[in-house]
Short mmCIF file of C-alpha atoms and ligand atoms in Angstrom, two decimals:
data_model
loop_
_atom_site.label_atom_id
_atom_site.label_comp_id
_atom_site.label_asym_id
_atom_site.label_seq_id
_atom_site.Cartn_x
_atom_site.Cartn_y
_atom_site.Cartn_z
CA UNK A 1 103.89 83.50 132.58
CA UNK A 2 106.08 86.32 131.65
CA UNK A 3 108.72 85.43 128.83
CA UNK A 4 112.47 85.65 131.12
CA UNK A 5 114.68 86.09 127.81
CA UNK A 6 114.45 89.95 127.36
CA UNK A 7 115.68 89.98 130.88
CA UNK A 8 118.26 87.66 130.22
CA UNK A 9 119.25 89.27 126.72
CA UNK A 10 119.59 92.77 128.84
CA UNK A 11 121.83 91.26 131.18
CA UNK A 12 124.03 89.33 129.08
CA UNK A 13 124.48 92.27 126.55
CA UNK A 14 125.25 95.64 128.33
CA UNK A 15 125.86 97.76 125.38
CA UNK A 16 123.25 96.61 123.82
CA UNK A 17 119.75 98.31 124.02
CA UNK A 18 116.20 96.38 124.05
CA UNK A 19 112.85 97.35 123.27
CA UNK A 20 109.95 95.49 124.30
CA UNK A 21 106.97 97.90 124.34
CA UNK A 22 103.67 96.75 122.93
CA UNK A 23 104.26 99.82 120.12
CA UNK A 24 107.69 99.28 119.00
CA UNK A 25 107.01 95.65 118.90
CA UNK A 26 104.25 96.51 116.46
CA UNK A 27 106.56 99.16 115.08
CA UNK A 28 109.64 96.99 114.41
CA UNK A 29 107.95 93.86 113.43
CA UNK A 30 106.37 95.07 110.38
CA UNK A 31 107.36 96.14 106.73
CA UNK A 32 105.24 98.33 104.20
CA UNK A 33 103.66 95.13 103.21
CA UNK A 34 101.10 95.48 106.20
CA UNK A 35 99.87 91.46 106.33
CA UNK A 36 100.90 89.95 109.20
CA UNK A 37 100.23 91.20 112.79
CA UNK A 38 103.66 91.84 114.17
CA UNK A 39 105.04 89.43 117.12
CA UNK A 40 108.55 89.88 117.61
CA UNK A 41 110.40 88.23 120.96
CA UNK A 42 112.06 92.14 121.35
CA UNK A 43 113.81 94.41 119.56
CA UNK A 44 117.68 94.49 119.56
CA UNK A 45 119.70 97.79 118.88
CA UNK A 46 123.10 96.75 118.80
CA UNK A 47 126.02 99.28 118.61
CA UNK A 48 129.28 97.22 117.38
CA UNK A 49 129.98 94.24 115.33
CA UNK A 50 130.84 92.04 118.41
CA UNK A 51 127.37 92.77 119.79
CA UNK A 52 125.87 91.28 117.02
CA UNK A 53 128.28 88.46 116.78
CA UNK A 54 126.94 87.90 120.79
CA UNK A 55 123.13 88.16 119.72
CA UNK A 56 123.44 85.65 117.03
CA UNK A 57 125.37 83.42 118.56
CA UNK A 58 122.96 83.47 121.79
CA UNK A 59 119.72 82.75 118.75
CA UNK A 60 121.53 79.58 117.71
CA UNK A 61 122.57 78.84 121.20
CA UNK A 62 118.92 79.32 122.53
CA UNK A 63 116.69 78.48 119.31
CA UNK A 64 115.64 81.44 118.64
CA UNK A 65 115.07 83.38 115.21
CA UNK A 66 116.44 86.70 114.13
CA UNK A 67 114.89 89.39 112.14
CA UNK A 68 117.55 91.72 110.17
CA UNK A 69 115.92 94.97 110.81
CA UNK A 70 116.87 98.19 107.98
CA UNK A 71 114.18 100.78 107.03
CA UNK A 72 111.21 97.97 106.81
CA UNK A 73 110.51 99.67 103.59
CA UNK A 74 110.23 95.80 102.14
CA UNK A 75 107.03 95.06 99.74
CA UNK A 76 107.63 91.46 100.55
CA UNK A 77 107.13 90.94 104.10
CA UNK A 78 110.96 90.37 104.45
CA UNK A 79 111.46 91.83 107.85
CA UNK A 80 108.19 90.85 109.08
CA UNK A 81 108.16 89.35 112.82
CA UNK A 82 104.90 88.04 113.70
CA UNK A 83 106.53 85.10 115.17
CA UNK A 84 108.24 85.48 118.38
CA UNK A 85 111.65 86.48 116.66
CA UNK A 86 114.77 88.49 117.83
CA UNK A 87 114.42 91.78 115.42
CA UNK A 88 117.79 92.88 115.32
CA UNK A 89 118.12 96.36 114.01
CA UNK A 90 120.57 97.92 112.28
CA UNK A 91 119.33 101.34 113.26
CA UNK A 92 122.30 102.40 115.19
CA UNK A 93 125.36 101.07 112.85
CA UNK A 94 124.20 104.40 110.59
CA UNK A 95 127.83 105.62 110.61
CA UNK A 96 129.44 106.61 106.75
CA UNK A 97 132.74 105.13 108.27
CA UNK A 98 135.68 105.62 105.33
CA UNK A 99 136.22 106.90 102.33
CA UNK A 100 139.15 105.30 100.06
CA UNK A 101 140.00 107.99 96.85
CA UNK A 102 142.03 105.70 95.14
CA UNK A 103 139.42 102.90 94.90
CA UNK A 104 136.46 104.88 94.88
CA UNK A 105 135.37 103.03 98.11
CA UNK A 106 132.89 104.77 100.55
CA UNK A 107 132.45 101.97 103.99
CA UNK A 108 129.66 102.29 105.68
CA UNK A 109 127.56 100.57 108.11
CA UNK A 110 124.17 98.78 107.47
CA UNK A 111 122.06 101.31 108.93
CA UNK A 112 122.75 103.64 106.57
CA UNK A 113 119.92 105.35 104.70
CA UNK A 114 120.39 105.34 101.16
CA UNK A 115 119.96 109.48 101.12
CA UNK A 116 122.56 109.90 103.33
CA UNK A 117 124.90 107.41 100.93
CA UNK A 118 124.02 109.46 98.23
CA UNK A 119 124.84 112.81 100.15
CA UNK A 120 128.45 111.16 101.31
CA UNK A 121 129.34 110.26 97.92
CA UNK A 122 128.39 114.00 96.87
CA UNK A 123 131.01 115.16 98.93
CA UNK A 124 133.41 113.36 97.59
CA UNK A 125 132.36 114.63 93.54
CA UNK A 126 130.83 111.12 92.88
CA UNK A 127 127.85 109.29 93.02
CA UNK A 128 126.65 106.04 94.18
CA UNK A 129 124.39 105.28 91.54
CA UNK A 130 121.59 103.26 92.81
CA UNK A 131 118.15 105.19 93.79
CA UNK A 132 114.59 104.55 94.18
CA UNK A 133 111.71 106.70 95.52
CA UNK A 134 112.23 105.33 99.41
CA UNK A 135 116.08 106.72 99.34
CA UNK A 136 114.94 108.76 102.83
CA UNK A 137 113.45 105.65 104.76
CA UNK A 138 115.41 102.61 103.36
CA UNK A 139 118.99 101.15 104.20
CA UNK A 140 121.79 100.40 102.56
CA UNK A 141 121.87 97.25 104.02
CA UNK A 142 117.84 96.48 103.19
CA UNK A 143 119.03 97.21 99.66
CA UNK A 144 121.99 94.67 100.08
CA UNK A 145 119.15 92.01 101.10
CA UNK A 146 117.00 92.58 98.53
CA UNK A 147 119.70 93.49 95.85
CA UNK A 148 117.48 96.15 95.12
CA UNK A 149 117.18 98.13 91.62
CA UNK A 150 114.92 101.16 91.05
CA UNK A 151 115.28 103.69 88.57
CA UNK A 152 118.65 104.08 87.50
CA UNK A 153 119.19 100.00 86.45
CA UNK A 154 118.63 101.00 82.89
CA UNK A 155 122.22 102.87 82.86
CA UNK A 156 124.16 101.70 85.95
CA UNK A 157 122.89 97.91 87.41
CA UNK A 158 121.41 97.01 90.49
CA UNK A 159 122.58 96.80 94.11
CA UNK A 160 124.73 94.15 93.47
CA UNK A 161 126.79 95.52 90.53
CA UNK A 162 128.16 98.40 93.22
CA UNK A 163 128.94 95.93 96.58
CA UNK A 164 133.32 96.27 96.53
CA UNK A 165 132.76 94.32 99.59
CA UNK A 166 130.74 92.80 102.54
CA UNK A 167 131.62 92.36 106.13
CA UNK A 168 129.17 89.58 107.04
CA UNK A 169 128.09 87.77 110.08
CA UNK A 170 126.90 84.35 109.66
CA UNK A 171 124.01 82.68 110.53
CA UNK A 172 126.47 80.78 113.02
CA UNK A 173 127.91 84.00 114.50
CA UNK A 174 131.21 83.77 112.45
CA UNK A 175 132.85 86.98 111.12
CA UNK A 176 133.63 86.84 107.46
CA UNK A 177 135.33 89.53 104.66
CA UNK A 178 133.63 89.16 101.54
CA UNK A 179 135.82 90.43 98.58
CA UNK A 180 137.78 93.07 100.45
CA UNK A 181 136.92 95.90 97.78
CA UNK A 182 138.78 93.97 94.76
CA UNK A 183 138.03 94.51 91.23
CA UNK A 184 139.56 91.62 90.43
CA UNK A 185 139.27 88.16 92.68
CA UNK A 186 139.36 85.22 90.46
CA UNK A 187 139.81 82.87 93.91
CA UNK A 188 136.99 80.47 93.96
CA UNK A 189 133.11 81.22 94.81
CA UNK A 190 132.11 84.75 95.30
CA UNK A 191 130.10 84.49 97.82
CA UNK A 192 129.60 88.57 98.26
CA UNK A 193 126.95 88.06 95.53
CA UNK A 194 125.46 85.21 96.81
CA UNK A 195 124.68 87.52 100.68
CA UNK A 196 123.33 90.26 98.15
CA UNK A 197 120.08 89.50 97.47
CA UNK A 198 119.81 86.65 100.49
CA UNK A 199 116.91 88.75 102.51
CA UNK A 200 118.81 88.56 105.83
CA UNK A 201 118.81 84.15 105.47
CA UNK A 202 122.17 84.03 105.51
CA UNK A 203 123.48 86.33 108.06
CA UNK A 204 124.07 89.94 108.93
CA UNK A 205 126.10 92.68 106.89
CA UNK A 206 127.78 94.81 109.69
CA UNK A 207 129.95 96.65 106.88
CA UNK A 208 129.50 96.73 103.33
CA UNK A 209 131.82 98.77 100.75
CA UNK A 210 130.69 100.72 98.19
CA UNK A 211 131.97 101.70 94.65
CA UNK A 212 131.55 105.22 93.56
CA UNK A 213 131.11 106.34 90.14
CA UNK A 214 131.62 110.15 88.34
CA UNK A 215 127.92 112.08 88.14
CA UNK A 216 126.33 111.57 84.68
CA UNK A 217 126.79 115.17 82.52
CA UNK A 218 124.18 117.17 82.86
CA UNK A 219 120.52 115.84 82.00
CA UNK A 220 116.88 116.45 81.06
CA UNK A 221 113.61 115.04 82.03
CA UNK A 222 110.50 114.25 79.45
CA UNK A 223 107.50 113.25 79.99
CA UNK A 224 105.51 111.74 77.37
CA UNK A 225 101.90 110.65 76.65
CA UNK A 226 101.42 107.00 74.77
CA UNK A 227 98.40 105.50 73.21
CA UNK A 228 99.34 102.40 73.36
CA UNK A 229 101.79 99.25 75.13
CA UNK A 230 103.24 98.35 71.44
CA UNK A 231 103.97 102.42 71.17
CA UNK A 232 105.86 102.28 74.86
CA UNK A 233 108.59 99.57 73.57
CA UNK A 234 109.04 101.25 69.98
CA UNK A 235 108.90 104.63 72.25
CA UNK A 236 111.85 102.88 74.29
CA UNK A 237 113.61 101.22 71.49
CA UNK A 238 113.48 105.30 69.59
CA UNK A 239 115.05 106.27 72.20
CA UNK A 240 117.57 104.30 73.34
CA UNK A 241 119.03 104.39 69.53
CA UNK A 242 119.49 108.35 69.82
CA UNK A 243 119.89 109.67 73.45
CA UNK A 244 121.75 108.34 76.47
CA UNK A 245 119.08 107.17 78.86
CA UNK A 246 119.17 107.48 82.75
CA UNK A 247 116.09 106.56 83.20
CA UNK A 248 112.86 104.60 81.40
CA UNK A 249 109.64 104.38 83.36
CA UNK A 250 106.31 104.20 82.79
CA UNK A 251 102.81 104.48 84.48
CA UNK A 252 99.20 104.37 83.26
CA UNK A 253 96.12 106.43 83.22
CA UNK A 254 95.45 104.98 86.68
CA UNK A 255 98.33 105.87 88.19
CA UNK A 256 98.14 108.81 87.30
CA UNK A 257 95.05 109.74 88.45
CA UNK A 258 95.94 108.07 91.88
CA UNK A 259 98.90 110.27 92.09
CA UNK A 260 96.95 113.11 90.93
CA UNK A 261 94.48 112.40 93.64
CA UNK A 262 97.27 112.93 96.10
CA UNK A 263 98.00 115.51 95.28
CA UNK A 264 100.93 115.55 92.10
CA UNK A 265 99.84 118.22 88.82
CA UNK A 266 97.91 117.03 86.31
CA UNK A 267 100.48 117.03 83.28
CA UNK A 268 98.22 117.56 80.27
CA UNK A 269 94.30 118.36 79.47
CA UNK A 270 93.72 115.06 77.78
CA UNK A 271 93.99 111.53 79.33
CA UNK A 272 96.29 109.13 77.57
CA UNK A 273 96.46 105.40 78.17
CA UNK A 274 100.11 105.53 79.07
CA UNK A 275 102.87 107.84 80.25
CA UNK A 276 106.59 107.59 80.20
CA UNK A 277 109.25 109.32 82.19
CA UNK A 278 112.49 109.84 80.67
CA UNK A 279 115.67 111.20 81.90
CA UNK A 280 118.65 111.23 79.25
CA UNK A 281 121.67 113.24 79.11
CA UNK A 282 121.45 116.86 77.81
CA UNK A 283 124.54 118.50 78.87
CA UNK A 284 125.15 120.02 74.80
CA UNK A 285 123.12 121.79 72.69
CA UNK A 286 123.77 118.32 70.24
CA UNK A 287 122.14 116.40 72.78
CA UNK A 288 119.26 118.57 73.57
CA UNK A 289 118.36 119.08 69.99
CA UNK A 290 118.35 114.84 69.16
CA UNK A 291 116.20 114.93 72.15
CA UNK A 292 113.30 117.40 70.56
CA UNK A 293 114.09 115.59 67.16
CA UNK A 294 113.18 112.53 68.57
CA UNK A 295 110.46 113.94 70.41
CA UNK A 296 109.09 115.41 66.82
CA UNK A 297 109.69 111.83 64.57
CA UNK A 298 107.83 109.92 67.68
CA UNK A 299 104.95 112.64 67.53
CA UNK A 300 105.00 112.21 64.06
CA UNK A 301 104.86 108.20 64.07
CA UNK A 302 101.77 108.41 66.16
CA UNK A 303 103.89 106.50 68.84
CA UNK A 304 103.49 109.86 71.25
CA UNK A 305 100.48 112.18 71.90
CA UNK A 306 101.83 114.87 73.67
CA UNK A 307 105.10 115.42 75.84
CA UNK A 308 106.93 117.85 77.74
CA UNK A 309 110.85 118.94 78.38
CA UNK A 310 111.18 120.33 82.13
CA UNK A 311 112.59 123.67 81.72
CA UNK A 312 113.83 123.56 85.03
CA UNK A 313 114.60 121.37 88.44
CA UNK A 314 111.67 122.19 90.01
CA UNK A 315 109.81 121.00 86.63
CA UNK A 316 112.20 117.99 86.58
CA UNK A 317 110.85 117.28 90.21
CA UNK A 318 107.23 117.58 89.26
CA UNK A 319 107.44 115.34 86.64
CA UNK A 320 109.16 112.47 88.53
CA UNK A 321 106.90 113.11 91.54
CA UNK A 322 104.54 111.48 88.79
CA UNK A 323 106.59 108.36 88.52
CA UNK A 324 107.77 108.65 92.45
CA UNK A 325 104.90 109.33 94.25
CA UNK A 326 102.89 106.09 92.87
CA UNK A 327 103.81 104.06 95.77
CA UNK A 328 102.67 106.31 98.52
CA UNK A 329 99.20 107.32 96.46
CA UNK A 330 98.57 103.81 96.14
CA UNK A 331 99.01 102.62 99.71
CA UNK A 332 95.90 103.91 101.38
CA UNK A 333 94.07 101.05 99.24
CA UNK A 334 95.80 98.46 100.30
CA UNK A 335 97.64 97.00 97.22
CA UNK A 336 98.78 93.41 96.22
CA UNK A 337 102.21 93.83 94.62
CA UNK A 338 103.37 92.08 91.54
CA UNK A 339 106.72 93.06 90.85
CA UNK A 340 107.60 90.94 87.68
CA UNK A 341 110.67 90.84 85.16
CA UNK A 342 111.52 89.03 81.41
CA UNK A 343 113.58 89.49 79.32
CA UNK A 344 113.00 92.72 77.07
CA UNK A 345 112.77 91.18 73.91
CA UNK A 346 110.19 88.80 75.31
CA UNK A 347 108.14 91.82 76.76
CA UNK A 348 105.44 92.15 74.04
CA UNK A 349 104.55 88.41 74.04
CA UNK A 350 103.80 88.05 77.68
CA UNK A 351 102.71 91.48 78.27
CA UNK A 352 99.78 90.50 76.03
CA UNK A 353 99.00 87.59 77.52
CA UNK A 354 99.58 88.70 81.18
CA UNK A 355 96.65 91.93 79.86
CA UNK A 356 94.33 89.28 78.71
CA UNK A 357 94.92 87.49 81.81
CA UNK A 358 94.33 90.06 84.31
CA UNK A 359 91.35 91.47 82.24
CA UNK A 360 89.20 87.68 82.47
CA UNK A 361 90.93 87.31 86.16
CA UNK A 362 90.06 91.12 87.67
CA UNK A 363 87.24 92.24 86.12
CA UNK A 364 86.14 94.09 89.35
CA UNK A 365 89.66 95.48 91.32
CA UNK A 366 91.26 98.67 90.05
CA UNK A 367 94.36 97.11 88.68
CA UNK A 368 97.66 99.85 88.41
CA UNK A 369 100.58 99.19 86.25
CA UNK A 370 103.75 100.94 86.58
CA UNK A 371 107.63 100.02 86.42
CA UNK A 372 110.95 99.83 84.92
CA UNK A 373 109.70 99.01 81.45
CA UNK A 374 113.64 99.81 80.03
CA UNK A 375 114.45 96.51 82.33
CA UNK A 376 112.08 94.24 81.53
CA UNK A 377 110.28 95.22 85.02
CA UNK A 378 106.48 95.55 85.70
CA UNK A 379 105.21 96.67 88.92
CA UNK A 380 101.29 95.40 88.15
CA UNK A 381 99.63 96.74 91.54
CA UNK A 382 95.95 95.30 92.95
CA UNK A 383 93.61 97.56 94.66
CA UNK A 384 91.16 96.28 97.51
CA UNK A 385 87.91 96.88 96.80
CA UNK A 386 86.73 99.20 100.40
CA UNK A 387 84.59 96.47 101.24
CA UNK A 388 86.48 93.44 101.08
CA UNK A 389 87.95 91.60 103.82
CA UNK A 390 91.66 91.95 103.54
CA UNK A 391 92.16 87.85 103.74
CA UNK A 392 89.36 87.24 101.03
CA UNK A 393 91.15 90.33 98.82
CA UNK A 394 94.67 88.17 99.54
CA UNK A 395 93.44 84.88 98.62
CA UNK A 396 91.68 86.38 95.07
CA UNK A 397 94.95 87.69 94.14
CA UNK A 398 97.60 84.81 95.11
CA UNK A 399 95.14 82.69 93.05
CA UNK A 400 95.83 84.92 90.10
CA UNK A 401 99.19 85.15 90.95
CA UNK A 402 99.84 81.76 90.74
CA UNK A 403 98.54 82.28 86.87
CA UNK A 404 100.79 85.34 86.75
CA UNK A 405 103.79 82.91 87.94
CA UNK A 406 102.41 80.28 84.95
CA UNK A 407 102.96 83.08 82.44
CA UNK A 408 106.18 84.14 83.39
CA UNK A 409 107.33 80.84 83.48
CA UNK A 410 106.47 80.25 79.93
CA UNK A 411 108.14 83.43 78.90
CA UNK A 412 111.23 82.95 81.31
CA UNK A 413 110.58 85.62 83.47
CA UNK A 414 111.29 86.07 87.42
CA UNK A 415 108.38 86.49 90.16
CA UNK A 416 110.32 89.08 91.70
CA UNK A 417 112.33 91.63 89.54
CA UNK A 418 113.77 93.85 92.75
CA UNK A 419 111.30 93.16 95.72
CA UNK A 420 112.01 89.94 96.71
CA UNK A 421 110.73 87.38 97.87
CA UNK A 422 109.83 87.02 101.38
CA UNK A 423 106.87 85.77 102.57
CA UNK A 424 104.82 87.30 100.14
CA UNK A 425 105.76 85.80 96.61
CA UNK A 426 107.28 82.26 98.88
CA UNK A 427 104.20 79.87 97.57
CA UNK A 428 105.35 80.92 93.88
CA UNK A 429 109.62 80.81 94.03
CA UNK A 430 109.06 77.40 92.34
CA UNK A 431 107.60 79.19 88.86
CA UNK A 432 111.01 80.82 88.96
CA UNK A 433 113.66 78.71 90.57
CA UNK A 434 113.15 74.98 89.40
CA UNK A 435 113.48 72.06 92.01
CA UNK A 436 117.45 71.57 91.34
CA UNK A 437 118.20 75.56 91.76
CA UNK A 438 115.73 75.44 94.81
CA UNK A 439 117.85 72.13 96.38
CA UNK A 440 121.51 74.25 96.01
CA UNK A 441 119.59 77.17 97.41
CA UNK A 442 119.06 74.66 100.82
CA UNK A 443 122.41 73.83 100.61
CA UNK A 444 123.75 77.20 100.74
CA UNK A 445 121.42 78.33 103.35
CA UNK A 446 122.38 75.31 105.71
CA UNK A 447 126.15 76.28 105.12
CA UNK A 448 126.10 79.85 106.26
CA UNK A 449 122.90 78.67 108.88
CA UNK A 450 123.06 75.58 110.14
CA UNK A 451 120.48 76.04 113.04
CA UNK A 452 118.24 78.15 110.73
CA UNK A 453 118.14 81.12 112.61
CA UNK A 454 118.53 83.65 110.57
CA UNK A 455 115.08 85.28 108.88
CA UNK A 456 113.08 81.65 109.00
CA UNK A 457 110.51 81.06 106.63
CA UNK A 458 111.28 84.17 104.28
CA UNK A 459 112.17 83.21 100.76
CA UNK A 460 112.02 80.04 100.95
CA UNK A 461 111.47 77.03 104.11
CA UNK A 462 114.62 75.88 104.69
CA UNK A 463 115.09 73.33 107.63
CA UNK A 464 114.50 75.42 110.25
CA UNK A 465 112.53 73.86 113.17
CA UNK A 466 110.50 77.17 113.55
CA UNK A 467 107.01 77.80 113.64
CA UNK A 468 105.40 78.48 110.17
CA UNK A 469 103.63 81.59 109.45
CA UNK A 470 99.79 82.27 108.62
CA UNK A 471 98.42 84.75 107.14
CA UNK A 472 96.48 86.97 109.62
CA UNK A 473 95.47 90.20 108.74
C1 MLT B 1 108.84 101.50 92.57
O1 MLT B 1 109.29 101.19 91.48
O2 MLT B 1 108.23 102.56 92.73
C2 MLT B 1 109.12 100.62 93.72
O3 MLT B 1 109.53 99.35 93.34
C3 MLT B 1 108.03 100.58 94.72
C4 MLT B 1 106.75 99.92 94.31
O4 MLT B 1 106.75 99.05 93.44
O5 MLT B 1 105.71 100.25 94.89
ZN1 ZN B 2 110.27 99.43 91.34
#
């Protein structure tokens, strides 16, 4: 029997538009994480805030769950819909709607790409400071729900340090200001932060306001070759002491051949077990001369084994397509992402024990490590064998993650540093959340949700009535 809501949904919501072809079901249901064969109800494409107030209210009124739909960039299945869910996307609000000089405010809508938030603050001789390698494909409002960081955190903070406001609807269909663009709002709980960072459980952002910043001075990329882990954090700590950072990241040998493989330059003739990129200010001649006396002192120390200044932009771009292009190399095989934070001062003690751990746990996968080593942030990435079944390749490495989550515990570290949590890293919240954090977490959920309908089953199970996910591809 043919499934009457769609109908129903068209009727009751003119202005809205609906998608319910085998394809974009496929299309919209799924993030980069590729697990779960997408399911959704139908997708929704609303146009105004009222239409969205309308769709949610008509999920609580009817039972049925919502997706929050952005760029479906997610690593951690966050926007998956392999359930019979409402995707709503967000793909139409893309409008860059105001732009306040006085605060430094840019509004937009959740569909915004991050590239074009970027471009919009350009034109107003600023920046927004918060970018990562999917700027083209991902939202602003993804990056809200998954408070996300990438490669600028070092210097400016994550998603959440640049949110002047939120315009959220609740899981109950209620329309709610968050902050209003203050600086300054000593009035009781702030619950903008608490929506950034949520993964769509708590509602939908329909507007979110953005602080804008003045552009760094002018700056310079290296790229430098390590021989060791203990050399990367004196490498960083060097570093940091004489030269304004922008930017700390490192890969490793197998990385870089992956990246090479797809096609990036090979940056020098010999192979070195770890790389670092490095983008500091450079705007004097001062500054660009600590910068090649550090360079010299670290070459010196035996902490570096070769390096390179880009002598230009397109040399600055070839050497962060290094760092960048990881992600996309990497995805033909497949990968299980660990995306992993502690503290940096407890970085060499469980980085040794996570390398011993990994080494007696994955003898036989091709295991990448990469990340935002100046935030305490490892991306440590698993590649399927060719001929493993996906499922058996899963299980191996939740099994070792759940060792992984051990470790971190003991050093006070977070499963997820900027992914999130999802459905992918859900079985191991607990090493990172204990049961008293986890019980408020409920509470807050059930406050802005009461009929858990917004994004069941991602982060964490809250008390939604709603069908539990398997695993199934
Ligand atoms: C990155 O740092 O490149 C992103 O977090 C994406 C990834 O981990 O693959
Ligand atoms: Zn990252």
């Amino acid at each position: 029997m043919s499934d009457s809501r769609p109908a129903e949904l068209a009727r009751l919501f003119p202005g809205v538009m609906f998608k319910t072809d085998s394809a974009d079901l496929e299309y919209y249901g799924r993030d980069w994480t590729r697990r779960w064969v997408p399911a959704p109800l139908a997708i929704a494409f609303p146009s105004c805030v009222e239409d969205v107030q309308g769709l949610v209210r008509w999920a609580n009124t009817h039972q049925v769950a919502i997706v929050p739909s952005g760029g479906r960039t997610g690593l951690s299945g966050g926007a998956v819909a392999a359930n019979g869910e409402l995707v709503l996307s967000l793909e139409r609000m893309n409008r860059v709607l105001d732009f306040d000089p006085a605060d430094r405010i840019l509004t937009v809508q959740p569909g915004v790409p991050l590239e074009m938030v970027h471009a919009a603050a350009r034109e107003h001789g600023l920046i927004y400071p918060v970018d990562f390698a999917a700027r083209g494909s991902c939202t602003i409002g993804g990056n809200i729900a998954t408070n996300a960081g990438g490669i600028r955190v070092i210097r400016y903070g994550n998603t959440r340090n640049w949110i002047a406001g939120l315009t959220l609807v609740s899981g109950s269909g209620e329309l709610v200001q968050l902050n209003r663009g203050l600086v300054k709002n000593s009035s009781g709980y702030d619950l903008r932060q608490l929506v950034i960072g949520a993964e769509g459980t708590l509602g939908i952002v329909v507007e979110a306001m953005l602080w804008l910043t003045d552009p760094p001075p002018e700056s310079s990329v290296m790229l430098l070759a390590l021989p060791s882990f203990e050399a990367l954090m004196q490498v960083f700590e060097g570093l940091r002491a004489r030269l304004t950072l922008s930017a700390f990241e490192f890969f490793t040998q197998r990385a870089l051949v992956h990246v090479v493989a797809h096609g990036a330059q090979r940056p020098f003739e010999e192979e070195h077990p770890y790389y670092v990129v490095t983008e500091f200010d450079a705007d004097t001649e001062e500054k660009q001369d600590a910068a090649l006396a550090a360079f010299s002192e670290l070459l010196d120390a035996g902490l570096v084994g070769d390096g390179v200044i880009a002598q230009s932009q397109a040399q600055a771009a070839a050497l962060w397509r290094l760092r960048e292009g990881i992600t996309e190399a990497l995805a033909p095989h497949v990968p299980y992402k660990n995306d992993v934070s502690v503290r940096i001062g407890a970085m060499p003690a469980f980085l040794a024990e996570t390398q011993a751990l990994l080494a007696r746990e994955y003898p036989q996968f091709d295991v990448v490590w990469f990340g935002h080593i100046g935030d305490g942030n490892l991306h440590i990435n698993v590649l399927k064998p060719e001929p493993m079944a996906n499922a058996d390749f899963v299980h191996e490495c939740s099994r070792v993650t759940s060792l992984l989550a051990q470790a971190l515990q003991r050093h006070g570290g977070s499963i997820s540093a900027e992914h999130g949590i999802g459905l992918v890293k859900k079985p191991h919240l607990s090493s990172t959340r204990d049961a008293a954090e986890l019980a408020l977490m409920r509470g807050i959920r059930h406050a802005f949700d009461p009929n858990g309908v917004m994004n069941p089953h991602k982060l964490f199970d809250g008390d939604s009535t709603h069908a539990s996910y398997g695993e199934t591809r």
